[in-house]
CSV table of N, CA and C and ligand atoms in Angstrom, one decimal:
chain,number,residue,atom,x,y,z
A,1,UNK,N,0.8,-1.2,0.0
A,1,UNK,CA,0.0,0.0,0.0
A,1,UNK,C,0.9,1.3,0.0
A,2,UNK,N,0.3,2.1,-0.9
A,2,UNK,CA,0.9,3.6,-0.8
A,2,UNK,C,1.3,4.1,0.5
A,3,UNK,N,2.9,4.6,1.0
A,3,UNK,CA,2.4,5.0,2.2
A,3,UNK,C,2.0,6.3,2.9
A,4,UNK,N,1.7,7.0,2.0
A,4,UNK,CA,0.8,8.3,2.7
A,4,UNK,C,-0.1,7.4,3.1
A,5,UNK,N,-1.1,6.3,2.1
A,5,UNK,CA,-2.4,6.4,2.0
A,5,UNK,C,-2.5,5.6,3.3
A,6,UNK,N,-1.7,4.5,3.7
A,6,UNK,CA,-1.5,3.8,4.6
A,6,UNK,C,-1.8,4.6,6.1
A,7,UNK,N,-0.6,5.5,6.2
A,7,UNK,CA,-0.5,6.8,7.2
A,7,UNK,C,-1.5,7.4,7.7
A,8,UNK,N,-2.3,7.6,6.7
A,8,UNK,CA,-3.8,8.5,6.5
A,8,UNK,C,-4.6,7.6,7.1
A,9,UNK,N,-4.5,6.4,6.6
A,9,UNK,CA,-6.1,4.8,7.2
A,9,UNK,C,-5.8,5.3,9.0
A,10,UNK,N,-4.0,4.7,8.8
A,10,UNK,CA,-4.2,4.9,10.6
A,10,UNK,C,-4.7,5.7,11.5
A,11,UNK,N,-4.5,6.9,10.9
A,11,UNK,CA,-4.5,8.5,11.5
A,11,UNK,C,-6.0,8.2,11.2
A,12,UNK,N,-6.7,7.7,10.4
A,12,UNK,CA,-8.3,7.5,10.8
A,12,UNK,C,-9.2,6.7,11.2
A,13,UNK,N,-8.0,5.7,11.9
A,13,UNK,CA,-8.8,5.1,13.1
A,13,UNK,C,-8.6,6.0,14.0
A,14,UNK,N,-7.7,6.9,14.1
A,14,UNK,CA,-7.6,8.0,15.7
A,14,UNK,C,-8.8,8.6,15.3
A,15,UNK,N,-9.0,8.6,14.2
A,15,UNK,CA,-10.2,10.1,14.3
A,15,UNK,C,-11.6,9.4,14.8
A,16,UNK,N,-11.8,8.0,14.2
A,16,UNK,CA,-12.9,7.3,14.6
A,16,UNK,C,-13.1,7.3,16.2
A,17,UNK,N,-11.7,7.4,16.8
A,17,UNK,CA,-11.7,6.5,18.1
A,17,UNK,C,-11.7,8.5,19.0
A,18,UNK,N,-11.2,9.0,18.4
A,18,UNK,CA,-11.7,10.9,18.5
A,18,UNK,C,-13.3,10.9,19.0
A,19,UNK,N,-13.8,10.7,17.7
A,19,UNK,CA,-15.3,10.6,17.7
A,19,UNK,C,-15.6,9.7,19.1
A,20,UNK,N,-15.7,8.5,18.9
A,20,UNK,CA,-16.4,8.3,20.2
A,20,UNK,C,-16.0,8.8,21.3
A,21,UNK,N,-15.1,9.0,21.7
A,21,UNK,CA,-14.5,9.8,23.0
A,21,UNK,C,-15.6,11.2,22.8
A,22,UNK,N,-15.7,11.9,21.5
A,22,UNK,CA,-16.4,13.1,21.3
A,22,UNK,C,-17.9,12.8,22.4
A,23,UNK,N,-18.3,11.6,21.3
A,23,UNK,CA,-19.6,11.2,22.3
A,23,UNK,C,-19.5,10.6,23.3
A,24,UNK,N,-18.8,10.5,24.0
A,24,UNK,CA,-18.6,10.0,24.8
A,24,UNK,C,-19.0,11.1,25.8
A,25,UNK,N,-18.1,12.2,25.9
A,25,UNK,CA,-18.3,13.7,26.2
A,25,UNK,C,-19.7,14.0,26.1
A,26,UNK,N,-20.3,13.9,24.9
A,26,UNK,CA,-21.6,14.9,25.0
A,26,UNK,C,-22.6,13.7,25.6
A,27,UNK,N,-22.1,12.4,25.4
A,27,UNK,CA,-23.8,11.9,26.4
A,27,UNK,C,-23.5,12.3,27.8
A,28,UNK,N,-22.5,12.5,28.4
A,28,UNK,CA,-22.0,12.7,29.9
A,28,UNK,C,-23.2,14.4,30.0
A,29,UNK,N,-22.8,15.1,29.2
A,29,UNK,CA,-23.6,16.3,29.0
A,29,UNK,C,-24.9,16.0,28.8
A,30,UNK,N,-25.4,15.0,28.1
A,30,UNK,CA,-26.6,15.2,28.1
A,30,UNK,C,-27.5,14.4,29.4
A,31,UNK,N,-26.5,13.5,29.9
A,31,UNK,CA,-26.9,12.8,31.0
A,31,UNK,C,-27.0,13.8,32.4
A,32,UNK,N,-25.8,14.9,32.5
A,32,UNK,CA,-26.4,15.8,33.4
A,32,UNK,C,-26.9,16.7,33.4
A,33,UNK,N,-27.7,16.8,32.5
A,33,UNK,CA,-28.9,17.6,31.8
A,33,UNK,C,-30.0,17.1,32.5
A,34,UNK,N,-30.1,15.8,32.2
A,34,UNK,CA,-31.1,14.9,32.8
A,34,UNK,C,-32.0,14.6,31.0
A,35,UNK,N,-31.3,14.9,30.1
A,35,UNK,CA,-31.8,14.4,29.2
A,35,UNK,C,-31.5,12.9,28.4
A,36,UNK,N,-32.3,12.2,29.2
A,36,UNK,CA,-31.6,10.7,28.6
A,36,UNK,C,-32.3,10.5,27.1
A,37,UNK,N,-33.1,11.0,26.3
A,37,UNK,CA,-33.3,10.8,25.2
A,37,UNK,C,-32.2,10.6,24.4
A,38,UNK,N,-32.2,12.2,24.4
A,38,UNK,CA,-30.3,12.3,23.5
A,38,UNK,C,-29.4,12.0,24.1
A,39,UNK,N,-29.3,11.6,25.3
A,39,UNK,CA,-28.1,10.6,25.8
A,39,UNK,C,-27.7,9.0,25.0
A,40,UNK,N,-29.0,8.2,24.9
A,40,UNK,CA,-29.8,7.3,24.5
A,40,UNK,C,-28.7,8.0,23.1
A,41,UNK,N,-29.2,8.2,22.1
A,41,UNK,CA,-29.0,8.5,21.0
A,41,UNK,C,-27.3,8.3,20.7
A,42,UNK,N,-26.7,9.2,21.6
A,42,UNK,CA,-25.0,9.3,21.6
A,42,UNK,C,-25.1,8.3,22.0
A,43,UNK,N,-25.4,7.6,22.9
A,43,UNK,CA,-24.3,6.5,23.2
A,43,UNK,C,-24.6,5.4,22.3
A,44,UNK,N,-25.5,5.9,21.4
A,44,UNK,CA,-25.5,4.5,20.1
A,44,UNK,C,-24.6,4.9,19.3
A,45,UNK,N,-24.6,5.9,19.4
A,45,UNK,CA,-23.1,6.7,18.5
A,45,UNK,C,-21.9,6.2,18.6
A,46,UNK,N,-21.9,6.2,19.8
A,46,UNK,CA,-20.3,5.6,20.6
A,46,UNK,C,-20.2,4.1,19.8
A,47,UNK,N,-21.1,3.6,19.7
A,47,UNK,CA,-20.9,2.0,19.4
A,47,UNK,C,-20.1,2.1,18.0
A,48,UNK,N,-21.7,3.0,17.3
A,48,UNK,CA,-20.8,3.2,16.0
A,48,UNK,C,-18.8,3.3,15.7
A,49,UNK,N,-19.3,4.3,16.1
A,49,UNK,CA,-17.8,5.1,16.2
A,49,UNK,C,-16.4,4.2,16.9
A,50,UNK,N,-16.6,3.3,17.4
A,50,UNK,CA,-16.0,2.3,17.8
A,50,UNK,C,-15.5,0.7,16.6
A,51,UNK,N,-17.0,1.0,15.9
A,51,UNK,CA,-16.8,0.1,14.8
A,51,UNK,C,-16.2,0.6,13.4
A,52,UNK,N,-16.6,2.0,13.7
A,52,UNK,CA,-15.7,2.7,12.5
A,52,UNK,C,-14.8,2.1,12.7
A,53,UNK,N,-13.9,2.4,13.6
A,53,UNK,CA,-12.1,2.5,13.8
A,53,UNK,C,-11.8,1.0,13.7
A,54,UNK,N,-12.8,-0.2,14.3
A,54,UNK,CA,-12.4,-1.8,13.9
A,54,UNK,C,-12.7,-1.7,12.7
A,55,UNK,N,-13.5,-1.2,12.0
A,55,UNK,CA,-13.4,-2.1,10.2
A,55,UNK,C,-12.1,-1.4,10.1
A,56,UNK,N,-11.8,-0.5,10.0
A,56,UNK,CA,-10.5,0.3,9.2
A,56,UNK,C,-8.9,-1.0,9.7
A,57,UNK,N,-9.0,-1.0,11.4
A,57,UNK,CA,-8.2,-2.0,11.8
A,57,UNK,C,-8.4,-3.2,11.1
A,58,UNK,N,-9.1,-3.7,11.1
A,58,UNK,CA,-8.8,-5.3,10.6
A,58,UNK,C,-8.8,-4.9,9.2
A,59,UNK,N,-9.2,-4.2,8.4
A,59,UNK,CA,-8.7,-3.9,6.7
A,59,UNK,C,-7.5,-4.1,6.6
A,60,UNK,N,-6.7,-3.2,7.6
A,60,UNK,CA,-5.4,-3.0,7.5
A,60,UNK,C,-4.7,-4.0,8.0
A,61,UNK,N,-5.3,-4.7,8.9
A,61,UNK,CA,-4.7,-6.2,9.4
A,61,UNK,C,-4.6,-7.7,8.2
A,62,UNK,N,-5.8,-7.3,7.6
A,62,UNK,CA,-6.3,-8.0,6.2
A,62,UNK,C,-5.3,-8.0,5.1
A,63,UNK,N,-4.9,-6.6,5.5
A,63,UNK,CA,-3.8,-6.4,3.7
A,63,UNK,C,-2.3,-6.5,4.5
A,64,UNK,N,-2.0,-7.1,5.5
A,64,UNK,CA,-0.7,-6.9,6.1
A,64,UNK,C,0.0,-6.0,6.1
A,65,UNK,N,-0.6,-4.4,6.4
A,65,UNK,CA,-0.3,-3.3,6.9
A,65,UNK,C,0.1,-3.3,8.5
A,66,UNK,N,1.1,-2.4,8.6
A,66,UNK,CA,1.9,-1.8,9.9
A,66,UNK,C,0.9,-1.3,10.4
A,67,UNK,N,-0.1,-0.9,11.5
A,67,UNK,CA,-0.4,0.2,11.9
A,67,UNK,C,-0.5,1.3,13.2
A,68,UNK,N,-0.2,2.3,12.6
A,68,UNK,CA,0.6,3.1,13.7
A,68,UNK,C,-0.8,3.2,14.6
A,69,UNK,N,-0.8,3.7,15.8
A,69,UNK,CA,-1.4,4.0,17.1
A,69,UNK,C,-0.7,4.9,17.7
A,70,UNK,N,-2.0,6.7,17.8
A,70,UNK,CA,-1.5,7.7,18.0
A,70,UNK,C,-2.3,8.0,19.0
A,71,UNK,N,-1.7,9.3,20.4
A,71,UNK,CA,-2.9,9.6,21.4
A,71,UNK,C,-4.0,10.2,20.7
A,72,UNK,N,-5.1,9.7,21.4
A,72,UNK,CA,-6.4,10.4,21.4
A,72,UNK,C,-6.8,11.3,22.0
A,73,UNK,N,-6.8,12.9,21.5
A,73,UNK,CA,-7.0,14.1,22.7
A,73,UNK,C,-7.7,14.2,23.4
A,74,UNK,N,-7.7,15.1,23.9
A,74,UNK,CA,-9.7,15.0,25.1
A,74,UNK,C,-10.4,16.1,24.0
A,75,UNK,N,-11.6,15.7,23.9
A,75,UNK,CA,-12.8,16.6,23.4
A,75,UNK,C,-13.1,18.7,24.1
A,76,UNK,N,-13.1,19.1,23.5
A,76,UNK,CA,-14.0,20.5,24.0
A,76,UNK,C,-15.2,20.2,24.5
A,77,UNK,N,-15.2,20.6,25.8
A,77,UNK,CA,-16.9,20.2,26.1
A,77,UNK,C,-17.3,21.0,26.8
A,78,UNK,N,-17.3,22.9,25.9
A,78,UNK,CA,-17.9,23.9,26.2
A,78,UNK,C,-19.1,24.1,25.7
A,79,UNK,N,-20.0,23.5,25.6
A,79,UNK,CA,-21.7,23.6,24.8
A,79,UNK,C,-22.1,23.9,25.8
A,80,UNK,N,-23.0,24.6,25.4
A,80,UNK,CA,-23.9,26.0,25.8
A,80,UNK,C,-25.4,25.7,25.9
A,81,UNK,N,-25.9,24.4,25.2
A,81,UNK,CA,-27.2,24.0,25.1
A,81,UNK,C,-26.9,23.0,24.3
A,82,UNK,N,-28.6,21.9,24.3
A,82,UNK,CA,-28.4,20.8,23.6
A,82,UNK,C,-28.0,20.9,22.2
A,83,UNK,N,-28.9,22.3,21.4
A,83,UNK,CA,-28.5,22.4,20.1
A,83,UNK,C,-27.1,22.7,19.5
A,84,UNK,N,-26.7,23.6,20.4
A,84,UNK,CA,-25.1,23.9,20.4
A,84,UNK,C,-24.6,22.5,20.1
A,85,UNK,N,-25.1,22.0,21.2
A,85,UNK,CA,-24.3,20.6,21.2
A,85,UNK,C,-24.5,19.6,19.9
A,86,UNK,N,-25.6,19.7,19.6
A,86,UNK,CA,-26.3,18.7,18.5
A,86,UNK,C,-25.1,19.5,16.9
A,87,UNK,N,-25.3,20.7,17.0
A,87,UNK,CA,-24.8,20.9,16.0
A,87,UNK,C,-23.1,20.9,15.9
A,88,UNK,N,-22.5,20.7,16.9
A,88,UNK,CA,-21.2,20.4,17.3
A,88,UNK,C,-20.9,19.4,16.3
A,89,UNK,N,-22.1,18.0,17.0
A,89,UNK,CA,-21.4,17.0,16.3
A,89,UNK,C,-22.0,16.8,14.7
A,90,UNK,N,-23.0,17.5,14.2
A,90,UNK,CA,-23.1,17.5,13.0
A,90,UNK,C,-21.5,18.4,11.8
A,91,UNK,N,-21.2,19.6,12.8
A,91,UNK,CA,-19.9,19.8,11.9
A,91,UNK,C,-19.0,18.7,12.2
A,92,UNK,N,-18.6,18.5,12.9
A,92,UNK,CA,-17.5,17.2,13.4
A,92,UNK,C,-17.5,16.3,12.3
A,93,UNK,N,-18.9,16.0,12.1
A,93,UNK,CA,-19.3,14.8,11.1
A,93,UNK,C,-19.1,15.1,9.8
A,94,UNK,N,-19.4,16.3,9.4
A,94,UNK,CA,-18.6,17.3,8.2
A,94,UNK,C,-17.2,17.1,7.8
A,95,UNK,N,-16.4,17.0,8.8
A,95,UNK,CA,-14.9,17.4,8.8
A,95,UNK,C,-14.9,15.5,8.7
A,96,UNK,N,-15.3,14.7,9.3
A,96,UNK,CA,-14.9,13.5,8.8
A,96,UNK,C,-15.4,12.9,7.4
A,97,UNK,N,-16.7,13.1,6.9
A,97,UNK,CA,-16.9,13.3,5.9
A,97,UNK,C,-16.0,13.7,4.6
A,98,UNK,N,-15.4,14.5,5.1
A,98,UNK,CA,-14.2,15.6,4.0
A,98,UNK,C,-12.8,14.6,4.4
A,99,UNK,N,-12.7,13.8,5.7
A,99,UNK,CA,-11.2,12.7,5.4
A,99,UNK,C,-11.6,11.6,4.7
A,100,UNK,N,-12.8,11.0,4.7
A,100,UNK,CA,-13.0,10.2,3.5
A,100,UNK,C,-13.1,10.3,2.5
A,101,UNK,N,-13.2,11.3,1.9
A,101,UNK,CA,-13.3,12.0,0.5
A,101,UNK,C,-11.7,12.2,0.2
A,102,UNK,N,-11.0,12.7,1.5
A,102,UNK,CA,-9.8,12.6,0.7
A,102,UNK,C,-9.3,11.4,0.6
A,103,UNK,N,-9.3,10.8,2.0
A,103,UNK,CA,-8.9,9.3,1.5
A,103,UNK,C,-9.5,8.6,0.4
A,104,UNK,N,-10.1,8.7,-0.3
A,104,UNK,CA,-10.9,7.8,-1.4
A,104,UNK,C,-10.0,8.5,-2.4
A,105,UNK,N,-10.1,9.7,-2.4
A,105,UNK,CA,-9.1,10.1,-3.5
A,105,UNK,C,-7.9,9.5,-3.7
A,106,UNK,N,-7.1,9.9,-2.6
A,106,UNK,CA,-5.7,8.8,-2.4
A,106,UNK,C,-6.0,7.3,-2.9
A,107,UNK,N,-6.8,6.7,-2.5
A,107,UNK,CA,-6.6,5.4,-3.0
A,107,UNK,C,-6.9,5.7,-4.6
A,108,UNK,N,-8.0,6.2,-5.5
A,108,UNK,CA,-8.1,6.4,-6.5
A,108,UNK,C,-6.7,6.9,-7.5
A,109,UNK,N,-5.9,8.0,-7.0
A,109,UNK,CA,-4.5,8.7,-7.3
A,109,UNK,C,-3.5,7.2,-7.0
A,110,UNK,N,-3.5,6.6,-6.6
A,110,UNK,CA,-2.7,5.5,-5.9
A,110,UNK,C,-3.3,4.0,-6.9
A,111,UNK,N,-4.0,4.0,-7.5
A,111,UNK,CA,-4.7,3.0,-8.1
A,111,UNK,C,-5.1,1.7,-7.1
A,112,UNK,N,-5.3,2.1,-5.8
A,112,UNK,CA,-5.2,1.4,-4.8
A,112,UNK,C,-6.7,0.4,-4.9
A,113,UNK,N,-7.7,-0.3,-6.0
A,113,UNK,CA,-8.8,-0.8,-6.4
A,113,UNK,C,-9.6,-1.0,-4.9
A,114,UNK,N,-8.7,-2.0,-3.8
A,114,UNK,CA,-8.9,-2.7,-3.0
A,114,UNK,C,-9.6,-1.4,-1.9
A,115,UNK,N,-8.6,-0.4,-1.9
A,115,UNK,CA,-8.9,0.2,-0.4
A,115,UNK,C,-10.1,1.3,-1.0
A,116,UNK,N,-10.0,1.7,-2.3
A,116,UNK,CA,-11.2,2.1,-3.1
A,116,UNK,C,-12.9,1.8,-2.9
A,117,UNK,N,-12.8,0.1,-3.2
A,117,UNK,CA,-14.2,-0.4,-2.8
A,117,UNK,C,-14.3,0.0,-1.1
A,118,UNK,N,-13.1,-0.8,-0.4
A,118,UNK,CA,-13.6,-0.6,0.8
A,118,UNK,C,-14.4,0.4,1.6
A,119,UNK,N,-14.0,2.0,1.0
A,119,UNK,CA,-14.0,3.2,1.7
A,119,UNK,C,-15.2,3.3,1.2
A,120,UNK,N,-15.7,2.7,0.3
A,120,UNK,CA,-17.5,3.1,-0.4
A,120,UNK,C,-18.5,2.9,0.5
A,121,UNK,N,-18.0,1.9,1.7
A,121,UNK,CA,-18.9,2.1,2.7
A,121,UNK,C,-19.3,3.5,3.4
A,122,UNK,N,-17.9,3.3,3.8
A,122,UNK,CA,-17.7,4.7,4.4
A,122,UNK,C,-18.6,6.0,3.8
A,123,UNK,N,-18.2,5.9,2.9
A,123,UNK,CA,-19.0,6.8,1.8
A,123,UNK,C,-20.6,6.8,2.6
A,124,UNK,N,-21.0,6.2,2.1
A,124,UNK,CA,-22.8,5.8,2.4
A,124,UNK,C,-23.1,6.4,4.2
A,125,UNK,N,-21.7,5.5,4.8
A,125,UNK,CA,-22.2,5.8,6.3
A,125,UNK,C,-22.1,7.1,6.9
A,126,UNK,N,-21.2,7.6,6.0
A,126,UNK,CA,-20.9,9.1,6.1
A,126,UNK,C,-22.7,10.1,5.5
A,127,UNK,N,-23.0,9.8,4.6
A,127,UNK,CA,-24.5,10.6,4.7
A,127,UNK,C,-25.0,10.2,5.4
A,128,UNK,N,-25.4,8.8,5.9
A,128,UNK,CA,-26.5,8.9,7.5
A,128,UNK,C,-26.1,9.3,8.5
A,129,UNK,N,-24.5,9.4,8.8
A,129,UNK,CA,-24.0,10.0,9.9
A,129,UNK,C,-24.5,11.7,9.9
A,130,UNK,N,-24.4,12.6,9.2
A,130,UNK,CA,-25.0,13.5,8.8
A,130,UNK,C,-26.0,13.8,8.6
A,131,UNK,N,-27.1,12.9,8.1
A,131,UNK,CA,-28.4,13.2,8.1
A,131,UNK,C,-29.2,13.1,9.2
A,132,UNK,N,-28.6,12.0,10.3
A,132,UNK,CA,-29.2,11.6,11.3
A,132,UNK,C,-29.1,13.2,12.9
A,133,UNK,N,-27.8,13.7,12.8
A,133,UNK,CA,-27.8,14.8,13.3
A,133,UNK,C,-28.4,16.5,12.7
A,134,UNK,N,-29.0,16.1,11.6
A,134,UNK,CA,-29.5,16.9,10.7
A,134,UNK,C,-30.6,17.3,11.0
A,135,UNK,N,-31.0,16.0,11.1
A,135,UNK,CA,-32.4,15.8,11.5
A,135,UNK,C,-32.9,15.8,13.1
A,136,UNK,N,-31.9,15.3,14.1
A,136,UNK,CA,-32.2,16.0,15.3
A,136,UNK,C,-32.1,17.7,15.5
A,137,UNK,N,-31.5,18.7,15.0
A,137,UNK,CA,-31.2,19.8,14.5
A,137,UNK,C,-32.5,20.1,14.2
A,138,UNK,N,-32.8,19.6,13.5
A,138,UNK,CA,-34.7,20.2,12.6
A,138,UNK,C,-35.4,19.7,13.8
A,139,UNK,N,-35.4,19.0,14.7
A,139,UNK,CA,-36.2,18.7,15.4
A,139,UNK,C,-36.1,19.8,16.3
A,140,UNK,N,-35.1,20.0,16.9
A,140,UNK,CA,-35.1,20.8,18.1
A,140,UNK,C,-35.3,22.2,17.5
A,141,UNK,N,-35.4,22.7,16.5
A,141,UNK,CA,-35.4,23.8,15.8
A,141,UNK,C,-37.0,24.0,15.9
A,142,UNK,N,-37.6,22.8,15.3
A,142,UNK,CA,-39.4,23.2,15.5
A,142,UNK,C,-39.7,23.5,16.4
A,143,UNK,N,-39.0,22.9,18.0
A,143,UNK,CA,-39.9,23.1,19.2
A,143,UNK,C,-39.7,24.8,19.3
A,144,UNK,N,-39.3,26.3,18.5
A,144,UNK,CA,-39.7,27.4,18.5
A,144,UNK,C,-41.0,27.5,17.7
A,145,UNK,N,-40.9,26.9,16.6
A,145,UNK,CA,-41.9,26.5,15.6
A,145,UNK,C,-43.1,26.4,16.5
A,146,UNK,N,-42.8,24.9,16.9
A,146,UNK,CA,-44.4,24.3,17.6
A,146,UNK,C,-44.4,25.6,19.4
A,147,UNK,N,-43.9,25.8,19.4
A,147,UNK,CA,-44.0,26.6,21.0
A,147,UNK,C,-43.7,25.6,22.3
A,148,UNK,N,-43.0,24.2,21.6
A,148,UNK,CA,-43.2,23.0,22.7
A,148,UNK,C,-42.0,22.4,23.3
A,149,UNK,N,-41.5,22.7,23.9
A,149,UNK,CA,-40.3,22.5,24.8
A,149,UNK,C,-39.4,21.3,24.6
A,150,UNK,N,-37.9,21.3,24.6
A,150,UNK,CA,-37.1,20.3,23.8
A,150,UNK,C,-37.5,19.0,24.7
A,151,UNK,N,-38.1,18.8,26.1
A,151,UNK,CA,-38.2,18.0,26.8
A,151,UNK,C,-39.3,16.7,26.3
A,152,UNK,N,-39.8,17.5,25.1
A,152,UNK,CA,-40.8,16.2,25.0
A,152,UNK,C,-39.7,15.8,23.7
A,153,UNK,N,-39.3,16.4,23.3
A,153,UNK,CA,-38.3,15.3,22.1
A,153,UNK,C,-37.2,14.4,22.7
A,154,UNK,N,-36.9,15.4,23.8
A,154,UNK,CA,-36.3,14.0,24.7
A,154,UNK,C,-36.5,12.9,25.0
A,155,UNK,N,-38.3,12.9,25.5
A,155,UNK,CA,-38.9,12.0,25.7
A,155,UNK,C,-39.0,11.0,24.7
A,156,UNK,N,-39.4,11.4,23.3
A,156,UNK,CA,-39.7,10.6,22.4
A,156,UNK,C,-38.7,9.8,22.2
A,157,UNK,N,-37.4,10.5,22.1
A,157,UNK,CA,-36.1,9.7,21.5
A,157,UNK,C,-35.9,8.5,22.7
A,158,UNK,N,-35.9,8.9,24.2
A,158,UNK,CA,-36.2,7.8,24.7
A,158,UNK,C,-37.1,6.8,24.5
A,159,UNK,N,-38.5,7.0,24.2
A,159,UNK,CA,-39.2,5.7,24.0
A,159,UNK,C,-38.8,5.0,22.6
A,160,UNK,N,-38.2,6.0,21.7
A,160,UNK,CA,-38.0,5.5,20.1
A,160,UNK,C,-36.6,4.9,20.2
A,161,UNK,N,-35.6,5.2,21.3
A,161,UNK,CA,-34.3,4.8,20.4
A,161,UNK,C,-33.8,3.5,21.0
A,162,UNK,N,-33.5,2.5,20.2
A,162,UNK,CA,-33.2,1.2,21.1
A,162,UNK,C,-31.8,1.4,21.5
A,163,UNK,N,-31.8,0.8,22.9
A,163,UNK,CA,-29.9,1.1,23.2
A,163,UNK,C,-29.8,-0.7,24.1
A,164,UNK,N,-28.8,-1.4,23.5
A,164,UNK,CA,-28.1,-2.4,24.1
A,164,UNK,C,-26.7,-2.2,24.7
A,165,UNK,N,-26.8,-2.3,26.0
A,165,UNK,CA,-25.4,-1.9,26.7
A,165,UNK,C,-24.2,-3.5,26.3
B,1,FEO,FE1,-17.2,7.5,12.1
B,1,FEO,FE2,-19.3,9.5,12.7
B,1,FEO,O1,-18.0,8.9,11.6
């Protein structure tokens, strides 16, 4: 394998393993809020974001790639309100969105076929990652709309969102 492109995979398991730590941080926030809905929600996130960084590891375990293991920083966890917060991790999701795009490129510049298909996932998971905080965003946005307080969307998300510990 190319070794930027290599360099880059690794450096984006830290960012995967970034992310959950991120959520990690904000369900703590939303937990002493006392809002377990969107708590509920993040910590399905966390799972995700955990499995991001193992498919990328075993890919690279797969193709008999080196891979490096860098610290993972602590998160900012100055949010101001839940929206602040919601929209935190919708840019977040942005900015990783935009390493897979570049990584896809690399492998395409690289004629790398293999790590090409792989990242197509990525691709796909990257718009529901995005849409799914998009759409909490619109939700909390209506309760000015409807005149009805973020606490019942809390509610809802708790009875709607399945969470297995
Ligand atoms: Fe692993 Fe939320 O991107």
């Amino acid at each position: 394998m190319d070794k930027n492109l290599l360099e880059n995979l690794s450096l984006q398991i830290n960012k995967e393993l970034y992310s959950a730590y991120l959520y990690f941080a904000m369900s703590i926030y939303f937990l002493e809020i006392n809002m377990e809905g969107f708590a509920k929600v993040i910590k399905n996130q966390i799972k995700e974001e955990l499995n991001h960084a193992k498919k990328i590891y075993n890919y690279l375990l797969s193709r008999d790639e080196e891979i490096i293991l860098n610290d993972i920083k602590a998160p900012d966890t100055n949010w101001i309100n839940p929206y602040d917060t919601i929209k935190s991790a919708l840019e977040h999701e942005k900015t990783i969105t935009n390493d897979i795009k570049h990584l896809y490129e690399m492998s395409k510049e690289t004629k790398d076929y293999a790590t090409e298909v792989f990242l197509q996932w990525f691709i796909e998971e990257q718009v529901e990652e995005e849409s799914k905080f998009r759409c909490l965003l619109d939700k909390i946005e209506q309760t000015k709309n409807l005149g009805c307080e973020i606490i019942h969307i809390d509610r809802n998300l708790k009875l709607d969102e399945e969470y297995i510990e």
